[in-house]
XYZ file of C-alpha atoms in Angstrom:
588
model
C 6.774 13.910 24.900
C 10.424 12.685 24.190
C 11.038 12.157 20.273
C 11.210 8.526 19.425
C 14.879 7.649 19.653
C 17.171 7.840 16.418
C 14.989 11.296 15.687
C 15.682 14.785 15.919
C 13.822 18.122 15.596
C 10.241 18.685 16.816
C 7.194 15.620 17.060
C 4.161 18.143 17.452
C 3.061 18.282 14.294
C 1.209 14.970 12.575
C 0.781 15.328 8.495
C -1.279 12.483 7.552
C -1.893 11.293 4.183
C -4.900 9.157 3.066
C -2.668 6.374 2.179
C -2.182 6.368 5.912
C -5.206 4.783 6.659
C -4.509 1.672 5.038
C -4.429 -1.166 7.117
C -1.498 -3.055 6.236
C 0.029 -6.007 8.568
C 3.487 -5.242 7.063
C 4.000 -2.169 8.100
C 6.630 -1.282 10.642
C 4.899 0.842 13.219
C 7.172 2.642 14.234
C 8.565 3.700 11.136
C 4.832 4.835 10.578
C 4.891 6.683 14.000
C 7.711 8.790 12.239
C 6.510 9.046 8.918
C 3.499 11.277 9.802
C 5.386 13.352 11.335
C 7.441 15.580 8.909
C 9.258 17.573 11.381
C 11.493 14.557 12.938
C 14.515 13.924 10.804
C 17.015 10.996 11.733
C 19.861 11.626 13.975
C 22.815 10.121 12.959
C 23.512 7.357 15.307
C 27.094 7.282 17.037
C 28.145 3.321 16.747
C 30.473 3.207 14.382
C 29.812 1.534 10.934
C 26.140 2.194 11.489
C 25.206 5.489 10.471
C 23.429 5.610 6.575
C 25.489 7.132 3.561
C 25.876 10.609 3.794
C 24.065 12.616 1.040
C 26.049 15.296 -0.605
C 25.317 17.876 -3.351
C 27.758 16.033 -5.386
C 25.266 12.670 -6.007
C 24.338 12.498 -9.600
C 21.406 13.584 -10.907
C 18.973 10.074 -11.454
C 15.972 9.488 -13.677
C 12.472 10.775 -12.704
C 11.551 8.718 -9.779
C 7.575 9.549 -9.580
C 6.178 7.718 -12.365
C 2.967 10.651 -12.277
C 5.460 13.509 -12.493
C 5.127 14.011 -16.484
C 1.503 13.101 -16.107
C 0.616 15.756 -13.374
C 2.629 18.144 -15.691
C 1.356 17.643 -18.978
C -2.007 17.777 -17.377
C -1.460 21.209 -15.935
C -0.300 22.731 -19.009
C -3.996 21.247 -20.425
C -6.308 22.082 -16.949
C -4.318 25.105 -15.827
C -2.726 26.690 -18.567
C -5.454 25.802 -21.152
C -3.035 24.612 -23.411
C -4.513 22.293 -26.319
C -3.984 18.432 -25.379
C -2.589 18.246 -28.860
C 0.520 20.958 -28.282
C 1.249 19.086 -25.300
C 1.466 16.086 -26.629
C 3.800 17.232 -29.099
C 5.724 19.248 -26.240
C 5.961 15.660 -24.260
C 7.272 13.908 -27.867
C 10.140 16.631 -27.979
C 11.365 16.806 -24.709
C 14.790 15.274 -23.966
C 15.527 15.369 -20.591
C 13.484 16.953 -17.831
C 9.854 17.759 -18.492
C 8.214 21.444 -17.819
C 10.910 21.841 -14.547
C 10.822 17.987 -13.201
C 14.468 18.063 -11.583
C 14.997 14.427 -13.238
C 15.188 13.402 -16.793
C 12.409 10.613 -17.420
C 13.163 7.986 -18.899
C 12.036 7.414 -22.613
C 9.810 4.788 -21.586
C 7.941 6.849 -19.103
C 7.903 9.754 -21.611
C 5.934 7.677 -23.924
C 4.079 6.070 -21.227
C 2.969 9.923 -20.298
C 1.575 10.507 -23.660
C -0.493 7.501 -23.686
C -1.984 8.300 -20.152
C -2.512 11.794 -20.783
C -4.480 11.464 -24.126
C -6.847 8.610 -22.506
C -7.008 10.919 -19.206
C -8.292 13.521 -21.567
C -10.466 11.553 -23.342
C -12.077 10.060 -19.859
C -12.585 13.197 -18.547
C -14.256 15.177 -21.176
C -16.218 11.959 -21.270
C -17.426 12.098 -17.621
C -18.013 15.981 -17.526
C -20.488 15.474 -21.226
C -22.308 12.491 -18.954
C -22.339 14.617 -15.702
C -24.317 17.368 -17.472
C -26.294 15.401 -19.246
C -27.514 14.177 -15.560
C -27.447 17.545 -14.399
C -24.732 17.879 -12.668
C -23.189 21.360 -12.149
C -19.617 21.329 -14.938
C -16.484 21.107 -12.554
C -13.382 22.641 -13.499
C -9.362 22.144 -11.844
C -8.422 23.433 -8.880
C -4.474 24.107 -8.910
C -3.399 24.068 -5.310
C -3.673 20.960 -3.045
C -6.579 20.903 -0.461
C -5.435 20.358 3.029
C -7.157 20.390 6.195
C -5.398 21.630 8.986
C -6.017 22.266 12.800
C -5.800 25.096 14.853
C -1.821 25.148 16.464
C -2.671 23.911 20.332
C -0.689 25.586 23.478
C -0.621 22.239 24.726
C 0.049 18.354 23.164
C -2.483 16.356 23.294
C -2.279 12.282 24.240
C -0.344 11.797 21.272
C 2.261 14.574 21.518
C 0.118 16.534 18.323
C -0.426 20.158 18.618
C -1.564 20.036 15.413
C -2.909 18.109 12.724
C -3.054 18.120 8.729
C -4.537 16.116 6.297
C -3.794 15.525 2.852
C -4.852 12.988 -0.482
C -3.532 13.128 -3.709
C -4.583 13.398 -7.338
C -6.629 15.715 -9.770
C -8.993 18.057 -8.230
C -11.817 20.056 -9.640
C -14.903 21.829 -8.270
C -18.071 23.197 -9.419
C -18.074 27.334 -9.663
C -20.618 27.719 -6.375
C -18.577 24.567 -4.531
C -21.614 22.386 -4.152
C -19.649 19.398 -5.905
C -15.817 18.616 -5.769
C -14.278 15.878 -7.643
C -11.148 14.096 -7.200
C -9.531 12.279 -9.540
C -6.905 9.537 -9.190
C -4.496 7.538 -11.593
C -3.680 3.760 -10.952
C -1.257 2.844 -13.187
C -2.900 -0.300 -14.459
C -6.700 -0.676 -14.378
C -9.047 1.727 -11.991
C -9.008 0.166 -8.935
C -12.579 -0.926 -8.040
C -12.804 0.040 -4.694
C -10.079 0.900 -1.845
C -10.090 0.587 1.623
C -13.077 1.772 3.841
C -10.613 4.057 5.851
C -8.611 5.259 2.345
C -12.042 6.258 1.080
C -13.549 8.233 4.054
C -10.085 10.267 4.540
C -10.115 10.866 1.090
C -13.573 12.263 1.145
C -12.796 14.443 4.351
C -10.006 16.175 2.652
C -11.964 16.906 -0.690
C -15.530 17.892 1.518
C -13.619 19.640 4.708
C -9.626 21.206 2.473
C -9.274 24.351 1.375
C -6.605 24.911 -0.991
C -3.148 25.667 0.300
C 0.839 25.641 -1.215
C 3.366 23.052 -0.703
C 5.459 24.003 2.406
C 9.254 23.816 2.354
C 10.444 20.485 4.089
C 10.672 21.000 7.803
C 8.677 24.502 7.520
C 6.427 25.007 10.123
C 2.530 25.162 8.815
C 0.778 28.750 9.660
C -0.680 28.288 13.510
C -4.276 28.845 11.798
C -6.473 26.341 11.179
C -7.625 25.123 7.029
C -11.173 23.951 7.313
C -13.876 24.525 4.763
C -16.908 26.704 5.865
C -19.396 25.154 3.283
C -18.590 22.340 2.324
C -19.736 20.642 -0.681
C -23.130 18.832 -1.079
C -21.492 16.320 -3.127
C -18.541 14.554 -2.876
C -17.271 12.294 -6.001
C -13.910 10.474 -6.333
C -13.099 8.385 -9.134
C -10.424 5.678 -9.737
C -9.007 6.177 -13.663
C -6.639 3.477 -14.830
C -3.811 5.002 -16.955
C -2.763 2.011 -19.027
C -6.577 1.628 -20.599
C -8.048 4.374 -19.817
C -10.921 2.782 -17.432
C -12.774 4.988 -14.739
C -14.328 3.862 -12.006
C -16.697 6.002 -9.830
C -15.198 5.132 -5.909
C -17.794 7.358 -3.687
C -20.491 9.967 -4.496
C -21.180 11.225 -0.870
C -23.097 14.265 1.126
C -21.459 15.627 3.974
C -22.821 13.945 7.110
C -22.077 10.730 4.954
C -18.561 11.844 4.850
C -18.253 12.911 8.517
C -19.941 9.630 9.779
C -17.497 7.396 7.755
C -14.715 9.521 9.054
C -15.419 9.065 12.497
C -16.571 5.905 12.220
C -13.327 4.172 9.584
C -10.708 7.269 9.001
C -9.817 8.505 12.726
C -9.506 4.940 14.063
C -6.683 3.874 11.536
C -5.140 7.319 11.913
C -5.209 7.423 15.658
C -2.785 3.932 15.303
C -0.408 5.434 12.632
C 0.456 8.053 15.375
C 0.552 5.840 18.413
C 2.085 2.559 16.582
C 4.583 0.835 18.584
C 7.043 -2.239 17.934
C 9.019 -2.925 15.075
C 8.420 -5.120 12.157
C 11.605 -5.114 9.675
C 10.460 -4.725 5.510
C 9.648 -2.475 3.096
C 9.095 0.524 5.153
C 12.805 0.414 6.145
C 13.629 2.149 3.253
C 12.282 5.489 4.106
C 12.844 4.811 7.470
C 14.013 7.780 9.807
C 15.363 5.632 12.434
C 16.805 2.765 10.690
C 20.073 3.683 11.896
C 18.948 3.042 15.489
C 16.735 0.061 14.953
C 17.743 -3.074 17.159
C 15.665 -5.445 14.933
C 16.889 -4.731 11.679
C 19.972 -7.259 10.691
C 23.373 -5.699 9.665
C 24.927 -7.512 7.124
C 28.002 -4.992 5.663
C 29.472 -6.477 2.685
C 26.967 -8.871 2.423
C 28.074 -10.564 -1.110
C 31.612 -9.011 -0.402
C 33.456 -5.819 -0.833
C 32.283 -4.142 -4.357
C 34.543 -4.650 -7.291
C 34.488 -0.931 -8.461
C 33.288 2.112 -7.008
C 29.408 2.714 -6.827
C 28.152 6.290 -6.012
C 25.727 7.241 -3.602
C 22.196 7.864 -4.302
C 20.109 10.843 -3.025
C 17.991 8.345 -1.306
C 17.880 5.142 0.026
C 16.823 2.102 -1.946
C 16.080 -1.693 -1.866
C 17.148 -4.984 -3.894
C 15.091 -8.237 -3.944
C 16.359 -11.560 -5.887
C 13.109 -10.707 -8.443
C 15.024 -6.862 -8.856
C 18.380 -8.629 -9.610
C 16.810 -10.954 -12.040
C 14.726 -8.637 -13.552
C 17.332 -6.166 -13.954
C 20.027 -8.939 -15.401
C 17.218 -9.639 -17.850
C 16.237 -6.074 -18.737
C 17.502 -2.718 -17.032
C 14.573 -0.632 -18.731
C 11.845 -3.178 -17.369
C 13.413 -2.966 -13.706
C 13.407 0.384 -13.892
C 9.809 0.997 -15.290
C 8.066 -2.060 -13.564
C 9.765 -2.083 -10.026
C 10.828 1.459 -9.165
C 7.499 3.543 -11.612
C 5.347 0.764 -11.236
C 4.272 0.941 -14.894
C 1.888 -1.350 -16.418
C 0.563 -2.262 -19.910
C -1.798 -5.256 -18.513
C -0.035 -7.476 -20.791
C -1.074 -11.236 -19.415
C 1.193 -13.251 -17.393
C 2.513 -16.465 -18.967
C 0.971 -19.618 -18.712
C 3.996 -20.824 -16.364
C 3.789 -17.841 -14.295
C -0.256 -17.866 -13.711
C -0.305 -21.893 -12.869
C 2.777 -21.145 -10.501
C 1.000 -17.977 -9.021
C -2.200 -21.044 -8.445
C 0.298 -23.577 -6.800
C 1.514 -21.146 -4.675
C -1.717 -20.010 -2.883
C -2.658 -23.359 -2.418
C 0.446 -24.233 -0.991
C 1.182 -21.442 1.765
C -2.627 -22.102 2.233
C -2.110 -25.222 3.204
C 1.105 -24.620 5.210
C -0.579 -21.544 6.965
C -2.823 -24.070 8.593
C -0.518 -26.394 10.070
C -1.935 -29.714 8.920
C -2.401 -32.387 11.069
C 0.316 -33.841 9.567
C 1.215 -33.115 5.957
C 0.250 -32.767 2.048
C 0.893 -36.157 2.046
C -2.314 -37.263 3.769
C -4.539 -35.130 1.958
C -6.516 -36.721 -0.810
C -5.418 -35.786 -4.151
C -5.657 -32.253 -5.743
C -9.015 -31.489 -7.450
C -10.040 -28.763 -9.077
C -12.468 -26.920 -6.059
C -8.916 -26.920 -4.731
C -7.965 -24.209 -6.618
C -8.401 -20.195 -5.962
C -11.230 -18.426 -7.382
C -8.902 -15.479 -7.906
C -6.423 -17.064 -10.050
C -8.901 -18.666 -13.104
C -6.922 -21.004 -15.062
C -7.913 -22.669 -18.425
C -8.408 -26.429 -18.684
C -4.489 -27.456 -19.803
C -3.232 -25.099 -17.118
C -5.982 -26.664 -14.488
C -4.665 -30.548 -14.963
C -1.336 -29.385 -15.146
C -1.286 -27.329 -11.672
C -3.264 -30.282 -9.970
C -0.736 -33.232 -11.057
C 1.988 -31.217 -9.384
C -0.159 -30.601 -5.760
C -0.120 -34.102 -6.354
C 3.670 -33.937 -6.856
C 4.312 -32.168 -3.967
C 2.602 -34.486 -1.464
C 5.713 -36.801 -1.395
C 8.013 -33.581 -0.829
C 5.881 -31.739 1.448
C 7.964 -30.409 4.468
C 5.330 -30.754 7.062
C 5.838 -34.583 6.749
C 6.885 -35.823 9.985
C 7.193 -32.319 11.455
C 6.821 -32.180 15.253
C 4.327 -30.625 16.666
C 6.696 -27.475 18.357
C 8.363 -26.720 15.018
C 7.939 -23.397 13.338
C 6.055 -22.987 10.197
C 6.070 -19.539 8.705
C 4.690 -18.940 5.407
C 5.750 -15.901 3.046
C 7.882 -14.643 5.917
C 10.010 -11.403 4.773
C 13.582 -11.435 5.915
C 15.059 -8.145 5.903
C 19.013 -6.825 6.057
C 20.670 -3.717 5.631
C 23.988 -2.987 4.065
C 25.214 0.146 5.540
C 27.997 1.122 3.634
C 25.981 1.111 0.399
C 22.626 2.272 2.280
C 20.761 -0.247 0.799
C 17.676 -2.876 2.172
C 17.893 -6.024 1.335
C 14.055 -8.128 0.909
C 13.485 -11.640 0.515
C 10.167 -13.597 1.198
C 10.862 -17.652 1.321
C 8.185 -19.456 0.078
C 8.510 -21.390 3.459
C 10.706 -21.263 6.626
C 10.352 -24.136 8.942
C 12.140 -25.351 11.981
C 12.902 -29.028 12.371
C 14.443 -30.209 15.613
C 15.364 -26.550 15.976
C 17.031 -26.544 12.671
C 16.207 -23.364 10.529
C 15.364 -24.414 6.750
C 14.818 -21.959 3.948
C 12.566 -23.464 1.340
C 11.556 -22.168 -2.356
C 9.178 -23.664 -4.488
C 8.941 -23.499 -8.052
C 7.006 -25.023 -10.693
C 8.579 -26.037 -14.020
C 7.488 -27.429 -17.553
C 11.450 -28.336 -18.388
C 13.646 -30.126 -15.577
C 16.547 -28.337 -14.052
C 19.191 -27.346 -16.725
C 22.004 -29.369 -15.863
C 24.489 -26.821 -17.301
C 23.846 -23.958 -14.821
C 24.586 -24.125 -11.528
C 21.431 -24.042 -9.396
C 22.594 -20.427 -7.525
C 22.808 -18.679 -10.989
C 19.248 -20.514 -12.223
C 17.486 -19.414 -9.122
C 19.451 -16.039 -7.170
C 17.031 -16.347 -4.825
C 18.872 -19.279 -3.702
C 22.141 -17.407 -3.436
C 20.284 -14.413 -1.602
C 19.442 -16.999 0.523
C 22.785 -18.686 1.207
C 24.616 -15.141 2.142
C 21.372 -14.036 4.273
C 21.991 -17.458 6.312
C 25.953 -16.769 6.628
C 25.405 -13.348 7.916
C 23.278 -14.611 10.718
C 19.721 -13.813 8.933
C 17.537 -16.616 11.217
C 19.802 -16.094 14.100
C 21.643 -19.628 14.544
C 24.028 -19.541 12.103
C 24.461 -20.740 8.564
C 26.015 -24.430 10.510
C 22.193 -25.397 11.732
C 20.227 -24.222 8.574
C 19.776 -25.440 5.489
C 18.452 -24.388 1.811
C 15.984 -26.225 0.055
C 14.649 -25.904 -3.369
C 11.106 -27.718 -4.641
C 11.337 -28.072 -7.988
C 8.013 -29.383 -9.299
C 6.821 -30.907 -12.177
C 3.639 -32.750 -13.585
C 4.983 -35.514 -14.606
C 5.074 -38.539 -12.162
C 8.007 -39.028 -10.174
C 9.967 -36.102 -11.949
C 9.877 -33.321 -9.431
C 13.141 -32.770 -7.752
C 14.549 -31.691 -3.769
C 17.286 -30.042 -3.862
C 19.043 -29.352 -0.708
C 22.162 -26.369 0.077
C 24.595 -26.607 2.700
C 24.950 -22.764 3.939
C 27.754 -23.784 5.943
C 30.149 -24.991 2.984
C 32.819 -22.036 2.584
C 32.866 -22.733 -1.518
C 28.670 -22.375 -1.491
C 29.052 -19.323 0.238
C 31.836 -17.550 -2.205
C 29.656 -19.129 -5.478
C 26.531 -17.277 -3.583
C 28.660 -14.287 -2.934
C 29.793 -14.287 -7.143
C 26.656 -14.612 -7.903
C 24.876 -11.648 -6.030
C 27.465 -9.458 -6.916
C 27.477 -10.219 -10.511
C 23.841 -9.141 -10.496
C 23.843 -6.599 -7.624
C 26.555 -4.253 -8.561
C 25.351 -3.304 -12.259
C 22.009 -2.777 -10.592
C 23.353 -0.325 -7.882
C 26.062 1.405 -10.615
C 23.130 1.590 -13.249
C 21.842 5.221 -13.800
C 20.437 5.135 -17.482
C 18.522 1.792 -17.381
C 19.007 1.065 -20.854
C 16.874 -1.603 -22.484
C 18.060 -4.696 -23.058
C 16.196 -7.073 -25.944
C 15.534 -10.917 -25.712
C 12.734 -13.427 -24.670
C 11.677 -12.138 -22.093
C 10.287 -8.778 -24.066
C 7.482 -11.192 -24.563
C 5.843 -10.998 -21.659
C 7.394 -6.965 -20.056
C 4.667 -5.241 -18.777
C 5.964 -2.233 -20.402
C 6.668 -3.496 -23.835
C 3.504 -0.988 -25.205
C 6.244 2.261 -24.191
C 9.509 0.624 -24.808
C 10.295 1.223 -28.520
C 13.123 -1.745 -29.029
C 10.723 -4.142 -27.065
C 8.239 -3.495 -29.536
C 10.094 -3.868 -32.403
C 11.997 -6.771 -31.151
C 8.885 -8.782 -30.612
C 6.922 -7.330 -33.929
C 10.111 -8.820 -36.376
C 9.262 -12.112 -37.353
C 13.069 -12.864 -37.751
C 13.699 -11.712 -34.019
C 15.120 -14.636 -32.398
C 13.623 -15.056 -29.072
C 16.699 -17.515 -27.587
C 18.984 -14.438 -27.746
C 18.709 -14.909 -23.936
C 20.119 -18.142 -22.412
C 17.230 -20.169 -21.667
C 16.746 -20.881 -18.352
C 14.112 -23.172 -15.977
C 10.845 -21.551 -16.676
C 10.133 -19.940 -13.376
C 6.590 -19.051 -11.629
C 7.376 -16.859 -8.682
């Protein structure tokens, strides 16, 4: 079977992870196709301009980029090395720099974030194994290499081009002494997770019931031709969830073995069979560990997208992605970009009130517009409160406020008058690629609509202030600059002369919620969208230290708990909280 094009190397070999089995409608497959399998690398393609940014041995050395790294390490110098939790806790206060051989310094923030997730996985644990034996259940105790399962190296490919297949999960993993229970445990870094996918959970449980344990390979090293399969496996199979910001567990699966290998069959195999035999492309996220994005048709070139940059930023051992929330949140707060978009840290601290009634206009909205009304909003009756999502509680102020502006929006709705053949999409991602910088460019419109063939980019936002009259609406709202340059560069595919930007800006009192409508077209919106960007996109892409940055919005960072001047900005009752420049509140 002929590698899929913009590959090289060999496609026999499928590596699957139990994150694999997720069913997500976002994901590219046939970036997917590639991913599981580890011996493809991209080819470099030969159009000029095209090909990604070279990485060199010269790149500079970035911040830790797994956000578990410290964790996993400070928790093998406690499970492995039987070091006490205290002395590592004190090792992880001292260390400057890399931790225990991590190739990249973490940042301070994670540091501390590691010490708080370590001490309450310590605490959980000891916890569970004191209630397991009180129920009595055999003690279970770390296992240090990964379990795998692994097939037998076939002469011949099979309908998928595999000779052979391996399996893998991730997280803690411990078994009794005589291997009739195995554990695994894994971190979410908010709350346990309550439950996962039905595929997720059945190819976890085949790797913990079916691995043995086995080292990390080289990348591109060929796995021994012998097949990894566990003669007995366990009687019981247990995974828990354990939520590193409070320390919550959550039991996911206590299993036998034929329960395992029915639910593998029967959930597992199915969603793995279409990660290797995905075809079509669907432009997002994925693209930025993409091996053939160099040769994808689909995916939008857009090379100097907000111009050429204004000094010289270096090249990054891997490939990376900007949204208009990563430029904002960055311009706010380097530290909180770096811990909440790229580690995915999270203290649990609560959303504002703006933020959680904007989240609750939103669903109802692309609710709404999903279904293609008849004809609009406008001729629904007005908002009430069975209206609202079940998943989004609000109190009672927040409730009357979010319901006057539904009502609000009925008089702007865009469906009004929309002809039946128009496109409606709802939460559509747009996705570009700037070669010479290597980077992915994301942006998900509230709405995108056709009328009389006319492309219209719309964004929605809910407000207890009006607009600021002093700041130009581009710098309020970058998504509305991302928006203008995506549209010049050809984004929706007719040209920034037959589209048009649109911003909803909705209030709750009567008659005070504002249109606002962008010409793409206009060379001077185009160079204020371009100023714009770049103003926010080139620190971002030159920034290697993510230093914090103190203000207003420290009151609501989702990593305030680690971040040392956060804290103490917020705790000083003589911090002044408009050391920012206020802006329109903002919901999404």
């Amino acid at each position: 079977m002929e590698n899929p094009l913009g590959t090289t190397g060999e496609s026999w070999l499928v590596k699957v992870s139990s994150t694999h089995a997720r069913s997500d409608p976002d994901v590219c497959p046939s970036h997917l196709r590639t991913a599981v399998r580890p011996l493809l690398s991209a080819r470099l393609p030969d159009a000029p301009g095209t090909p990604p940014v070279p990485r060199t041995a010269e790149q500079p050395t970035l911040l830790e980029d797994f956000g578990a790294g410290p964790l996993f390490a400070a928790l093998d110098l406690w499970e492995h090395r039987h070091r006490h939790p205290g002395r590592v806790v004190e090792e992880l206060r001292q260390t400057r720099g890399a931790f225990r051989g991590r190739k990249a310094a973490a940042h301070p923030s994670l540091m501390a974030w590691t010490i708080h997730a370590f001490e309450r996985y310590v605490a959980a644990r000891t916890r569970e194994q004191h209630a397991a034996l009180a129920a009595g259940l055999p003690p279970t105790t770390p296992v240090q290499l990964d379990w795998t399962v692994r097939t037998a190296l076939r002469e011949h490919p099979d309908d998928r081009g595999a000779r052979q297949y391996e399996h893998k999960t991730w997280g803690r993993q411990y078994a009794s002494a005589d291997g009739a229970v195995r554990d695994l445990w894994i971190p979410s870094f908010g709350r346990a997770k309550t439950d996962r996918p039905a595929a997720e959970k059945a190819a976890i449980a085949h790797v913990v019931a079916q691995g043995l344990p086995a080292r990390r390979r080289a990348r591109l090293a060929h796995p021994p031709a012998t097949s990894l399969v566990n003669p007995t496996p366990p009687e019981r199979v247990r995974v828990f969830d354990f939520g590193c910001a409070d320390g919550s567990v959550t039991p996911l699966l206590d299993w036998g073995p034929d329960t395992v290998r029915e639910l593998f069959r029967r959930d597992a195999a199915p969603a793995f069979i279409a990660a290797t035999t995905g075809t079509g492309v669907r432009p997002g996220a994925g693209c930025v560990r993409c091996k053939v994005i160099g040769h994808c048709a689909q995916l939008l070139r857009t090379p100097e997208l907000w111009g050429p940059p204004r000094a010289s930023i270096p090249p990054r051992a891997a490939r990376r992605s900007i949204s208009a929330w990563d430029l904002r949140l960055h311009g706010e707060c380097p530290a909180q970009y770096h811990l909440v978009r790229h580690l995915r840290l999270n203290d649990l601290t609560p959303e504002n009130s703006g933020a959680r009634r904007g989240r609750v206009v939103d669903a109802v909205l692309n609710a709404r517009h999903a279904q293609r009304l008849p004809h609009s909003c406008r001729e629904l009756p007005p908002a009430c409160e069975s209206m609202l999502p079940s998943a989004h509680p609000l109190e009672e102020p927040l409730t009357r406020s979010a319901l006057r502006m539904l009502d609000e929006h009925r008089a702007l709705c865009p469906l009004d008058g929309l002809a039946p053949g128009e496109k409606v999409l709802t939460q559509h991602r747009v996705t570009a690629y700037v070669p010479e910088l290597d980077v992915v460019v994301l942006a998900v419109p509230d709405l995108l609509y056709t009328r009389r063939g006319r492309w219209i980019w719309r964004e929605t936002k809910t407000s207890a202030a009006p607009l600021w009259e002093g700041r130009p609406l581009l710098r309020s709202f970058p998504q509305l600059a991302l928006a203008v340059l995506l549209f010049d560069k050809g984004a929706l595919g007719d040209g920034p002369r037959r589209g048009r930007v649109e911003l909803e800006h909705l209030r709750e009192g009567v008659g005070e919620s504002r249109l606002e409508a962008i010409d793409p077209s206009r060379p001077a919106t185009v160079a204020e969208a371009r100023e714009v960007i770049a103003d926010l996109a080139e620190p971002l892409l030159r920034d290697t230290s993510y230093e914090p940055r103190t203000g207003r919005h420290c009151h609501t960072c989702q990593v305030r708990t680690w971040c040392e001047p956060g804290a103490a900005h917020t705790a000083d009752p003589s911090g002044d909280i408009r050391d920012v420049t206020p802006g329109p509140e903002e919901a999404a």
